[in-house]
Coordinates of C-alpha atoms in Angstrom, one line a residue:
M1 CA -27.9 -42.7 36.7
D2 CA -31.0 -40.7 36.1
I3 CA -31.3 -39.6 32.5
T4 CA -34.9 -38.5 32.6
K5 CA -35.4 -35.2 30.8
K6 CA -36.2 -32.3 33.1
P7 CA -39.5 -30.5 32.4
D8 CA -39.3 -27.2 30.5
P9 CA -39.8 -24.1 32.7
P10 CA -43.3 -22.8 32.8
G11 CA -44.2 -20.6 29.8
D12 CA -41.5 -21.9 27.4
E13 CA -44.0 -23.9 25.4
T14 CA -46.3 -20.9 25.0
A15 CA -43.4 -18.7 24.0
T16 CA -42.2 -21.2 21.4
S17 CA -45.7 -21.5 20.0
A18 CA -46.1 -17.7 19.7
D19 CA -42.8 -17.5 18.0
M20 CA -43.7 -20.2 15.5
N21 CA -46.9 -18.4 14.7
R22 CA -45.0 -15.2 14.1
L23 CA -42.6 -16.9 11.7
R24 CA -45.5 -18.5 9.8
R25 CA -47.0 -15.0 9.2
I26 CA -43.8 -13.7 7.6
P27 CA -44.3 -14.1 3.8
A28 CA -42.0 -15.9 1.5
V29 CA -39.6 -14.0 -0.8
E30 CA -41.5 -14.8 -4.1
R31 CA -44.8 -13.7 -2.5
V32 CA -43.2 -10.3 -1.7
L33 CA -41.6 -9.9 -5.1
S34 CA -44.8 -10.8 -7.0
S35 CA -46.9 -8.3 -4.9
G36 CA -48.2 -5.0 -6.3
P37 CA -46.1 -2.8 -4.0
S38 CA -42.9 -4.5 -5.3
V39 CA -43.7 -3.6 -9.0
A40 CA -42.6 0.0 -8.8
L41 CA -39.6 -0.9 -6.7
I42 CA -38.4 -3.4 -9.3
E43 CA -38.9 -0.9 -12.1
Q44 CA -36.8 1.6 -10.3
Y45 CA -34.0 -0.7 -9.0
G46 CA -34.2 -3.9 -10.9
R47 CA -35.3 -7.4 -9.7
E48 CA -32.0 -8.7 -8.3
P49 CA -31.2 -5.7 -6.1
V50 CA -34.8 -5.7 -4.8
K51 CA -34.6 -9.4 -4.2
R52 CA -31.4 -9.0 -2.1
A53 CA -33.0 -6.2 -0.1
V54 CA -36.2 -8.3 0.5
V55 CA -34.1 -11.4 1.6
E56 CA -32.2 -9.2 4.0
T57 CA -35.4 -7.7 5.4
L58 CA -37.0 -11.1 5.9
A59 CA -33.8 -12.4 7.6
R60 CA -34.0 -9.5 10.1
A61 CA -37.7 -10.1 10.6
R62 CA -37.1 -13.8 11.4
G63 CA -34.4 -13.0 13.9
N64 CA -36.1 -10.2 15.7
S65 CA -39.3 -11.1 17.6
Q66 CA -39.9 -7.5 18.6
G67 CA -41.4 -5.0 16.2
S68 CA -40.3 -6.8 13.0
P69 CA -42.3 -6.3 9.8
E70 CA -44.7 -9.1 8.9
S71 CA -47.0 -7.8 6.2
V72 CA -45.9 -7.6 2.5
E73 CA -46.4 -3.9 2.6
E74 CA -44.2 -3.4 5.6
I75 CA -41.5 -5.6 4.1
V76 CA -41.5 -3.7 0.8
R77 CA -41.3 -0.4 2.7
E78 CA -38.3 -1.5 4.7
A79 CA -36.6 -3.0 1.6
A80 CA -37.2 0.3 -0.2
T81 CA -35.5 2.2 2.6
T82 CA -32.5 -0.2 2.4
L83 CA -32.3 0.3 -1.4
N84 CA -32.5 4.1 -1.2
K85 CA -29.6 4.2 1.3
R86 CA -27.6 1.8 -0.7
L87 CA -28.2 2.9 -4.3
R88 CA -29.1 6.5 -4.3
P89 CA -26.4 8.8 -5.8
S90 CA -23.7 9.6 -3.2
I91 CA -22.8 12.8 -5.1
R92 CA -25.8 15.1 -4.5
P93 CA -26.6 18.7 -5.2
V94 CA -26.1 21.0 -2.3
I95 CA -26.7 24.7 -1.6
N96 CA -23.5 26.5 -1.1
A97 CA -24.2 29.2 1.4
T98 CA -20.6 29.4 2.7
G99 CA -19.7 32.5 0.7
V100 CA -16.7 30.7 -0.8
I101 CA -17.3 30.9 -4.5
V102 CA -14.8 28.3 -5.8
H103 CA -15.3 25.8 -3.0
T104 CA -13.0 22.8 -3.4
N105 CA -15.1 20.6 -1.0
L106 CA -18.3 21.4 -2.8
G107 CA -17.1 20.7 -6.4
R108 CA -15.3 24.0 -7.0
S109 CA -17.2 25.8 -9.8
P110 CA -20.7 25.0 -10.8
V111 CA -21.3 24.7 -14.6
D112 CA -24.3 26.5 -16.1
E113 CA -27.0 24.4 -17.6
S114 CA -26.9 26.3 -20.9
L115 CA -23.2 25.3 -21.3
L116 CA -24.0 21.7 -20.4
L117 CA -26.9 21.6 -22.9
R118 CA -24.6 22.8 -25.6
S119 CA -22.0 20.3 -24.7
A120 CA -24.6 17.5 -24.3
T121 CA -25.2 17.2 -28.0
T122 CA -21.6 16.3 -28.6
I123 CA -21.2 14.1 -25.6
S124 CA -24.4 12.1 -26.2
H125 CA -23.4 11.3 -29.9
Y126 CA -20.4 10.1 -31.7
S127 CA -18.0 13.0 -32.4
N128 CA -14.9 13.9 -34.3
L129 CA -12.8 13.9 -31.1
E130 CA -9.9 12.3 -32.9
Y131 CA -11.1 12.5 -36.5
D132 CA -10.1 15.0 -39.2
L133 CA -13.3 15.7 -41.1
G134 CA -11.4 17.6 -43.9
E135 CA -8.9 14.8 -44.5
G136 CA -11.1 11.9 -43.6
A137 CA -8.3 10.5 -41.4
R138 CA -7.3 10.3 -37.8
G139 CA -6.9 13.7 -36.1
S140 CA -5.8 15.0 -32.7
R141 CA -8.1 15.9 -29.8
D142 CA -5.9 18.8 -28.9
E143 CA -6.9 20.6 -32.0
H144 CA -10.3 21.3 -30.4
L145 CA -8.6 23.3 -27.7
S146 CA -5.6 24.8 -29.5
L147 CA -7.6 27.2 -31.7
L148 CA -9.7 28.5 -28.7
A149 CA -6.5 28.9 -26.5
T150 CA -4.7 30.7 -29.3
E151 CA -7.5 33.2 -29.6
L152 CA -8.2 33.6 -25.9
F153 CA -4.7 33.4 -24.4
G154 CA -2.4 34.1 -27.3
S155 CA -0.6 30.8 -26.9
E156 CA 1.0 29.0 -29.8
E157 CA -0.3 25.6 -28.7
A158 CA -2.3 24.0 -25.9
I159 CA -3.1 20.6 -24.5
L160 CA -5.5 19.4 -21.9
T161 CA -4.8 17.0 -19.0
N162 CA -7.2 15.8 -16.3
N163 CA -6.1 18.5 -13.7
N164 CA -3.4 21.0 -13.1
A165 CA -1.3 18.6 -11.0
A166 CA -1.2 16.3 -14.0
A167 CA -0.2 19.2 -16.2
T168 CA 2.7 20.2 -13.9
L169 CA 3.8 16.5 -13.6
L170 CA 3.7 16.1 -17.4
V171 CA 5.7 19.3 -18.0
M172 CA 8.4 18.2 -15.5
A173 CA 8.7 14.8 -17.2
A174 CA 8.7 16.1 -20.7
I175 CA 10.8 19.3 -20.3
A176 CA 13.1 18.6 -17.3
G177 CA 13.3 14.8 -16.8
G178 CA 16.7 13.9 -15.3
R179 CA 17.8 17.6 -15.0
D180 CA 17.5 20.5 -12.6
V181 CA 14.5 22.8 -12.1
I182 CA 15.2 26.0 -10.2
V183 CA 12.5 27.1 -7.8
S184 CA 12.3 29.7 -5.0
R185 CA 12.1 28.3 -1.5
G186 CA 9.1 30.6 -0.9
E187 CA 7.1 28.7 -3.6
L188 CA 7.6 25.1 -2.4
V189 CA 4.1 24.9 -1.2
E190 CA 1.6 22.3 -0.1
I191 CA -2.0 22.8 -1.0
G192 CA -5.2 20.8 -0.5
G193 CA -5.0 17.0 -0.4
S194 CA -1.4 17.0 0.6
F195 CA -0.3 18.1 -2.9
R196 CA 3.3 19.2 -2.5
V197 CA 5.1 20.9 -5.3
P198 CA 8.5 19.4 -4.5
E199 CA 7.1 15.9 -4.7
V200 CA 5.4 16.6 -8.1
I201 CA 8.7 17.9 -9.5
E202 CA 10.5 14.8 -8.3
Q203 CA 7.8 12.4 -9.5
G204 CA 8.2 14.0 -12.9
G205 CA 11.8 12.9 -12.9
A206 CA 13.3 16.3 -12.4
R207 CA 15.7 17.4 -9.7
L208 CA 14.7 20.3 -7.5
R209 CA 17.2 23.1 -7.1
E210 CA 16.1 25.5 -4.4
V211 CA 17.1 29.2 -4.4
G212 CA 16.6 32.2 -2.1
T213 CA 14.9 32.1 1.2
T214 CA 11.3 31.6 2.3
N215 CA 10.6 35.4 2.3
R216 CA 13.2 36.8 -0.1
T217 CA 14.3 35.6 -3.5
R218 CA 16.0 37.7 -6.1
A219 CA 16.6 37.3 -9.8
S220 CA 20.3 37.0 -9.1
D221 CA 19.6 33.9 -7.0
Y222 CA 18.2 32.2 -10.1
S223 CA 21.0 33.3 -12.4
S224 CA 23.6 32.2 -9.9
A225 CA 22.1 28.7 -9.8
V226 CA 22.0 28.1 -13.5
Q227 CA 24.5 25.4 -14.7
E228 CA 24.7 22.9 -17.5
S229 CA 22.3 20.5 -15.8
T230 CA 19.6 23.2 -15.6
A231 CA 16.5 22.4 -17.6
A232 CA 14.1 25.2 -16.6
L233 CA 13.1 28.0 -14.2
L234 CA 9.8 27.4 -12.4
R235 CA 7.6 29.9 -10.7
V236 CA 4.7 28.5 -8.6
N237 CA 1.5 30.4 -7.6
R238 CA 1.6 30.2 -3.8
S239 CA -2.2 29.6 -4.0
N240 CA -3.7 29.4 -0.5
F241 CA -1.4 31.8 1.5
E242 CA 0.6 35.0 1.2
I243 CA 3.9 36.0 2.7
I244 CA 3.8 39.6 4.0
G245 CA 6.3 41.9 5.7
F246 CA 10.0 41.8 4.8
T247 CA 9.7 40.1 1.4
E248 CA 11.1 40.2 -2.0
S249 CA 10.3 38.4 -5.2
P250 CA 11.5 38.9 -8.8
S251 CA 9.1 40.1 -11.4
V252 CA 8.0 37.9 -14.3
E253 CA 10.0 40.1 -16.6
D254 CA 13.1 39.7 -14.5
L255 CA 12.8 35.9 -14.6
V256 CA 12.1 35.9 -18.4
A257 CA 15.4 37.8 -18.8
V258 CA 17.3 35.2 -16.6
A259 CA 15.8 32.3 -18.6
R260 CA 16.6 33.9 -21.9
G261 CA 20.2 34.6 -20.8
A262 CA 20.6 31.0 -19.7
G263 CA 18.9 29.5 -22.8
V264 CA 16.3 27.6 -20.8
P265 CA 12.5 27.8 -20.7
F266 CA 10.6 29.7 -18.0
I267 CA 7.6 27.8 -16.7
F268 CA 4.8 29.3 -14.6
D269 CA 2.5 27.0 -12.6
E270 CA -0.2 29.7 -12.5
G271 CA -2.8 27.3 -11.1
S272 CA -5.9 29.3 -11.0
G273 CA -6.6 30.0 -14.7
R274 CA -7.0 33.8 -14.4
V275 CA -8.7 34.8 -17.7
V276 CA -9.9 38.3 -16.8
D277 CA -8.7 41.1 -14.5
L278 CA -10.5 40.5 -11.2
S279 CA -9.9 44.1 -9.9
R280 CA -13.3 45.0 -11.4
Y281 CA -14.8 42.8 -8.7
G282 CA -12.8 44.1 -5.8
F283 CA -9.8 41.8 -5.8
A284 CA -6.1 42.8 -6.3
S285 CA -5.0 42.9 -9.9
K286 CA -2.6 40.1 -11.0
P287 CA -1.4 39.1 -14.5
T288 CA -3.8 37.0 -16.5
V289 CA -2.7 33.9 -18.4
R290 CA -2.6 35.9 -21.6
E291 CA -0.5 38.6 -20.0
L292 CA 2.0 36.0 -18.7
L293 CA 2.5 34.5 -22.1
A294 CA 2.8 38.0 -23.7
A295 CA 5.5 38.9 -21.1
G296 CA 7.6 36.0 -22.4
V297 CA 6.7 33.0 -20.1
D298 CA 7.3 29.9 -22.2
L299 CA 4.8 27.5 -20.6
V300 CA 1.8 28.2 -18.3
T301 CA -0.1 25.5 -16.5
C302 CA -3.5 26.1 -14.9
S303 CA -6.7 24.6 -13.7
T304 CA -9.9 24.8 -15.7
D305 CA -12.3 24.4 -12.7
K306 CA -11.2 27.5 -10.7
L307 CA -11.2 30.9 -12.4
I308 CA -12.1 29.5 -15.8
G309 CA -15.3 28.1 -14.1
A310 CA -15.5 24.9 -16.1
T311 CA -15.2 21.2 -15.2
Q312 CA -12.0 19.7 -13.8
G313 CA -9.0 19.8 -16.1
G314 CA -5.5 21.2 -16.5
M315 CA -4.2 23.2 -19.4
I316 CA -0.6 23.5 -20.7
L317 CA -0.3 26.6 -22.8
G318 CA 2.7 28.3 -24.6
K319 CA 5.4 27.7 -27.1
R320 CA 4.6 25.1 -29.8
E321 CA 7.9 23.2 -29.5
L322 CA 7.5 22.8 -25.7
V323 CA 3.9 21.9 -25.8
D324 CA 4.7 19.3 -28.5
R325 CA 7.3 17.7 -26.3
C326 CA 4.6 17.3 -23.6
R327 CA 2.1 15.9 -26.2
R328 CA 4.6 13.3 -27.4
H329 CA 5.6 12.1 -23.9
P330 CA 4.3 8.7 -22.9
L331 CA 2.6 10.1 -19.7
M332 CA 0.3 12.1 -21.9
R333 CA -1.8 9.0 -22.7
A334 CA -2.3 8.4 -19.0
L335 CA -3.1 12.0 -18.1
R336 CA -5.2 13.2 -21.1
A337 CA -8.9 14.3 -20.7
G338 CA -11.9 12.8 -22.3
K339 CA -14.6 14.1 -24.7
E340 CA -16.9 15.3 -21.9
T341 CA -14.1 17.5 -20.5
Y342 CA -13.2 18.9 -23.9
A343 CA -16.8 19.7 -24.7
V344 CA -17.6 21.5 -21.4
I345 CA -14.2 23.4 -21.3
G346 CA -14.6 24.4 -25.0
E347 CA -18.0 25.9 -24.4
T348 CA -16.7 27.7 -21.4
L349 CA -13.8 29.3 -23.2
R350 CA -16.2 30.4 -26.0
S351 CA -18.2 32.3 -23.3
F352 CA -15.0 34.3 -22.5
L353 CA -14.3 34.9 -26.2
T354 CA -17.8 36.3 -26.8
G355 CA -17.7 38.4 -23.6
R356 CA -20.6 36.4 -22.1
Q357 CA -18.9 35.1 -19.0
E358 CA -21.1 37.1 -16.6
L359 CA -24.2 35.6 -18.2
E360 CA -23.1 32.0 -18.8
I361 CA -20.5 31.2 -16.1
P362 CA -21.9 31.0 -12.6
I363 CA -18.9 32.2 -10.7
Y364 CA -18.8 35.4 -12.7
R365 CA -22.5 35.9 -12.2
M366 CA -21.8 35.7 -8.5
L367 CA -18.9 38.1 -8.7
A368 CA -21.0 40.6 -10.8
T369 CA -24.0 40.5 -8.5
T370 CA -24.4 43.8 -6.7
I371 CA -24.9 44.3 -2.9
E372 CA -28.3 45.8 -3.7
E373 CA -29.4 42.7 -5.6
L374 CA -28.2 40.5 -2.7
R375 CA -29.9 42.6 -0.1
E376 CA -33.2 42.5 -1.9
R377 CA -33.0 38.7 -2.1
A378 CA -32.1 38.5 1.5
R379 CA -35.1 40.7 2.6
R380 CA -37.5 38.5 0.7
I381 CA -36.2 35.3 2.3
A382 CA -36.0 37.0 5.8
D383 CA -39.6 38.1 5.5
E384 CA -40.8 34.6 4.9
S385 CA -38.5 32.8 7.3
G386 CA -37.9 35.0 10.3
W387 CA -34.1 35.0 9.8
Q388 CA -32.2 38.3 9.9
V389 CA -30.4 40.1 7.1
C390 CA -26.7 40.6 7.9
E391 CA -23.6 42.0 6.2
T392 CA -20.9 39.5 5.6
A393 CA -17.9 38.8 3.2
S394 CA -17.3 36.4 0.4
A395 CA -14.0 34.8 -0.6
L396 CA -13.2 33.7 -4.1
G397 CA -11.6 30.5 -2.8
G398 CA -9.8 27.6 -4.5
G399 CA -6.5 29.2 -3.6
T400 CA -7.1 31.9 -6.2
T401 CA -7.0 35.1 -4.1
P402 CA -5.7 34.2 -0.6
G403 CA -6.4 36.7 2.2
E404 CA -8.9 38.7 0.0
A405 CA -12.6 39.0 0.4
I406 CA -15.5 41.2 -1.0
S407 CA -18.6 42.5 0.7
S408 CA -21.7 40.4 0.6
I409 CA -25.1 40.0 2.2
G410 CA -26.4 37.0 4.2
L411 CA -28.9 35.6 6.6
T412 CA -28.4 34.7 10.3
V413 CA -30.3 33.5 13.2
S414 CA -29.7 32.9 16.9
G415 CA -29.6 29.3 18.2
S416 CA -27.3 26.4 18.8
P417 CA -24.8 26.6 15.9
D418 CA -23.8 22.9 15.9
R419 CA -27.3 21.6 16.0
L420 CA -28.5 24.1 13.4
V421 CA -25.8 23.4 10.8
R422 CA -26.5 19.7 11.2
R423 CA -30.2 20.3 10.6
L424 CA -29.4 22.4 7.5
R425 CA -27.3 19.6 6.1
E426 CA -30.2 17.2 6.7
F427 CA -32.6 19.2 4.5
R428 CA -33.7 17.4 1.3
V429 CA -31.2 19.6 -0.6
P430 CA -28.4 20.0 2.0
I431 CA -27.6 23.6 2.9
I432 CA -24.0 24.2 3.8
G433 CA -23.4 27.5 5.7
R434 CA -20.7 28.7 8.0
V435 CA -20.5 29.6 11.7
H436 CA -19.2 33.0 12.5
N437 CA -19.2 34.6 16.0
A438 CA -21.2 31.7 17.3
Q439 CA -23.9 32.3 14.8
V440 CA -24.9 30.5 11.6
T441 CA -24.5 32.6 8.5
L442 CA -25.9 31.9 5.0
D443 CA -24.1 34.0 2.4
L444 CA -26.3 34.7 -0.6
R445 CA -23.6 35.5 -3.0
T446 CA -22.9 31.8 -3.5
V447 CA -26.5 30.7 -3.4
L448 CA -27.9 30.4 -6.9
P449 CA -31.0 32.6 -7.4
D450 CA -33.2 29.6 -8.3
E451 CA -32.3 28.1 -4.9
D452 CA -33.9 31.0 -2.9
D453 CA -37.2 29.2 -2.7
L454 CA -35.5 26.2 -1.3
L455 CA -34.0 28.4 1.4
V456 CA -37.5 29.8 2.2
E457 CA -38.8 26.2 2.4
A458 CA -36.0 25.1 4.7
L459 CA -35.9 28.2 7.0
G460 CA -39.6 29.1 7.0
A461 CA -42.3 28.4 9.6
G462 CA -39.7 28.2 12.4
R463 CA -38.7 24.7 11.5
L464 CA -35.0 25.4 12.0
H465 CA -35.3 27.9 14.8
L466 CA -33.7 26.5 17.9

């Protein structure tokens, strides 16, 4: 039996030699880490994350004979790219040019820097969040909201949860656990994120009692449904849609009368946090939270990051006895908000109380901006970018005013919409516009004025013309 080794094919020895030489040129990990180019990288990201990125880069270099980095500088650059992708903040500022003012996907309402700066002093230090300075003893965090809410909304008491869904859940658990809640079939809605009102009611331990039909519900439907097991009447803001045509719905006053006659509370999941009458900005007039409470609604729940224009939170406002029952419920501990939320929302509510909302709350600055101001901004950007000024329409968004819009001014350009919106998203500060009639439109009502120069930079010199 011949066991003589067969000779290697021609060229294998040369190839192996070249590969060995390539591997010898690749520097060791410690040599890379101790090099000058690595110093700034280690200061920015820390030694261990940089070491892991360098090890990964060297492993790829050893396994790839074509175009792999070999010098220290090249390895550091590739490691820096890896670290930037891995460790840069995933939540980034974007330019909202969609024309949707309260944009859920883009963080709902922006918070003004002046309010954040006023809040920052409290947030960055120890505070009297749950400490009574007068008594020198433990206090309640709700006190920091109650006084403001009483003044602004006319409520007897108020508590804060981490969002409006949490507020509704807590109210159901504390007020109606194990009992019936009467709701119109036309208000059993699902909104963003598969949030369904019936499921929240049931998760709160209450039993749903549906009345009326999808399009027509009368006060008599509620009164006929009341029985000993009834805990409350509930009205829900339909949020992101409207029912039109052959419809009927009882007034707030009618439902207050039914609730009083039945001896049960009337709860209103208002949702949007309407503080001021929006008809001044061109939207239909609807009751504010203060008006609902004044009309006799016992409890109102609402978001703080929609029409209030603050950070995310949910308020429960109304009668002291009912709010106290929510405060004492075990779920309150799991759903309560932190000091950062209290600080920002508190400053925002003070802006309303002092009548400064159009100066200090961005969504109200946007609403108050005139068409002439928007057109002037658009002309300047168009002159420097080559885009065209166009008339468009802005929506308030966030399920606050479904089906309504107000006039606005934007910029548009011809080209491939799909490719253009992608390139806008790839700008160093991503620009989010909308496609309408096969054209990209950038609505300036939702672009902050200090972002205009970024638009000029992104749109100018034909870089985005396709």
